[in-house]
Amino acid sequence: MRGLSKRWIQHNQVALYAVAVLFAIGLGLGVPGASSVLEPLINPVLAVLLYVTFLEIPFVRIRRAFRNGRFMGAALGMNFVVVPVVVFGLTRFLPQEPALLVGAFMVLLTPCIDYVITFTELGGGDSEQITAATPALMLIQLVLLPLYLWLFMGQQVAEFIGAGPFIEAFVVIIAIPLSLAWATEYFAERSTRGEMWQDAMGWLPVPMMGVTLFVIIASQLPRVQDSIGQVASVVPIYVAFLIIMPLLGRLAAGILGMDVGESRSLVFTSVTRNSLVVLPLALALPSGYSLAPAVVVTQTIVELSGMVILTRVVPSKLVPDTAGQSLSLDGVQGG
């Protein structure tokens, strides 16, 4: 019965996410005061989501994934070399309003380190590779985001982005859940009670993603609502990013001869952004940049809508199953 329940949840997860989003929109628009109650819950909810997500991945396989230098190099190259070039080009089409630009830069220049794991699994990718790359992605964006903001916007904006919030986010959202998941798996192998706990947690990833969407959207929607006209100008840029980066990730995977699982993982890490983690940074910006959080939240909504499509398109069209064979450049060019 428990297995059937879990399968039902996984099979109907898109519908469950849609219900969570609709409830969040209703609460955000109908009870704006709920924002102050829900906003402090963002990091704790994210931490629980990552804990139950990490529990789905055997850590012995993650240790092997750390030794895959090809994937690690490709993930870092796509996120910290290719993405900044694409983002700089796309933002030339935005109104040159500092608050608008800083929000777009903050969210698009930071690779996702949380629900990318979930979407990679949904898209049939190698989630162990993504999980292994997460610490490097988080630490490098900590260093490079101020540098990119300085290059693209000037020193004044870069000085607002301190290391403290990023370090706190890494500890609370990544390090603690990862350590707890590791400890849970360790005890599950040696204790019946631990095994029962791990099994019970197995049906939570989809519900927790729904809770996360609810908390994020309901707490931040009033910010988007108050500046919908200006914020709407970034939507085409976010949509273009969702189209361009999967294609570039697929091309890079083909050039490197990656297998199907690695290729799908590279696509998802190239396109998913760190909106949920940079949101606290955007909220901490000076009052003159009050539009930035709304720009970040808008990316979350656009990206999650796009992920519903990409989790189907990537395995069926962009990186179809080739019986475990590596993808060649000819395969990329020939579709």
PDB file of C-alpha atoms in Angstrom, residues 42-43 46 103-104 106-116 119 141 166 173 212-213 216 220 238 271-283 292-304:
ATOM      1  CA  ILE A  42      11.690  29.507   3.232  1.00  0.00           C
ATOM      2  CA  ASN A  43      15.054  28.175   4.412  1.00  0.00           C
ATOM      3  CA  LEU A  46      14.180  24.096   1.598  1.00  0.00           C
ATOM      4  CA  GLY A 103      17.820  40.867  -9.777  1.00  0.00           C
ATOM      5  CA  ALA A 104      18.219  39.240 -13.177  1.00  0.00           C
ATOM      6  CA  MET A 106      21.765  37.501  -9.265  1.00  0.00           C
ATOM      7  CA  VAL A 107      19.394  34.736 -10.256  1.00  0.00           C
ATOM      8  CA  LEU A 108      20.702  33.856 -13.727  1.00  0.00           C
ATOM      9  CA  LEU A 109      24.396  33.804 -12.785  1.00  0.00           C
ATOM     10  CA  THR A 110      23.951  31.356  -9.896  1.00  0.00           C
ATOM     11  CA  PRO A 111      23.449  27.656 -10.736  1.00  0.00           C
ATOM     12  CA  CYS A 112      20.813  25.720  -8.807  1.00  0.00           C
ATOM     13  CA  ILE A 113      21.960  23.552  -5.909  1.00  0.00           C
ATOM     14  CA  ASP A 114      18.647  22.222  -4.625  1.00  0.00           C
ATOM     15  CA  TYR A 115      15.684  21.212  -6.784  1.00  0.00           C
ATOM     16  CA  VAL A 116      17.964  20.615  -9.778  1.00  0.00           C
ATOM     17  CA  PHE A 119      14.258  17.691 -11.791  1.00  0.00           C
ATOM     18  CA  GLN A 141      29.197  31.025  -7.157  1.00  0.00           C
ATOM     19  CA  PHE A 166      25.738  32.515   0.919  1.00  0.00           C
ATOM     20  CA  ILE A 173      20.241  24.225   2.952  1.00  0.00           C
ATOM     21  CA  THR A 212       8.228  24.671  -1.077  1.00  0.00           C
ATOM     22  CA  LEU A 213       6.413  26.114  -4.081  1.00  0.00           C
ATOM     23  CA  ILE A 216       7.899  30.689  -1.896  1.00  0.00           C
ATOM     24  CA  GLN A 220       6.691  36.615  -2.403  1.00  0.00           C
ATOM     25  CA  TYR A 238      13.904  34.054 -18.674  1.00  0.00           C
ATOM     26  CA  VAL A 271      19.462  25.685 -17.155  1.00  0.00           C
ATOM     27  CA  THR A 272      18.217  25.578 -13.528  1.00  0.00           C
ATOM     28  CA  ARG A 273      19.056  28.618 -11.443  1.00  0.00           C
ATOM     29  CA  ASN A 274      19.538  29.258  -7.729  1.00  0.00           C
ATOM     30  CA  SER A 275      16.459  31.431  -7.253  1.00  0.00           C
ATOM     31  CA  LEU A 276      15.407  29.925  -3.924  1.00  0.00           C
ATOM     32  CA  VAL A 277      18.842  30.444  -2.366  1.00  0.00           C
ATOM     33  CA  VAL A 278      19.581  33.917  -3.752  1.00  0.00           C
ATOM     34  CA  LEU A 279      16.163  35.207  -2.693  1.00  0.00           C
ATOM     35  CA  PRO A 280      17.389  35.956   0.863  1.00  0.00           C
ATOM     36  CA  LEU A 281      20.286  37.886  -0.713  1.00  0.00           C
ATOM     37  CA  ALA A 282      17.895  39.908  -2.846  1.00  0.00           C
ATOM     38  CA  LEU A 283      15.733  40.628   0.191  1.00  0.00           C
ATOM     39  CA  ALA A 292      15.158  42.813  -7.183  1.00  0.00           C
ATOM     40  CA  PRO A 293      13.315  40.214  -5.044  1.00  0.00           C
ATOM     41  CA  ALA A 294      10.308  40.408  -7.361  1.00  0.00           C
ATOM     42  CA  VAL A 295      12.603  39.791 -10.329  1.00  0.00           C
ATOM     43  CA  VAL A 296      14.051  36.745  -8.576  1.00  0.00           C
ATOM     44  CA  VAL A 297      10.617  35.336  -7.679  1.00  0.00           C
ATOM     45  CA  THR A 298       9.435  35.833 -11.255  1.00  0.00           C
ATOM     46  CA  GLN A 299      12.317  33.674 -12.445  1.00  0.00           C
ATOM     47  CA  THR A 300      11.224  30.961 -10.013  1.00  0.00           C
ATOM     48  CA  ILE A 301       7.709  30.915 -11.457  1.00  0.00           C
ATOM     49  CA  VAL A 302       8.913  30.952 -15.079  1.00  0.00           C
ATOM     50  CA  GLU A 303      11.528  28.280 -14.438  1.00  0.00           C
ATOM     51  CA  LEU A 304       9.183  25.909 -12.631  1.00  0.00           C
TER      52      LEU A 304
END
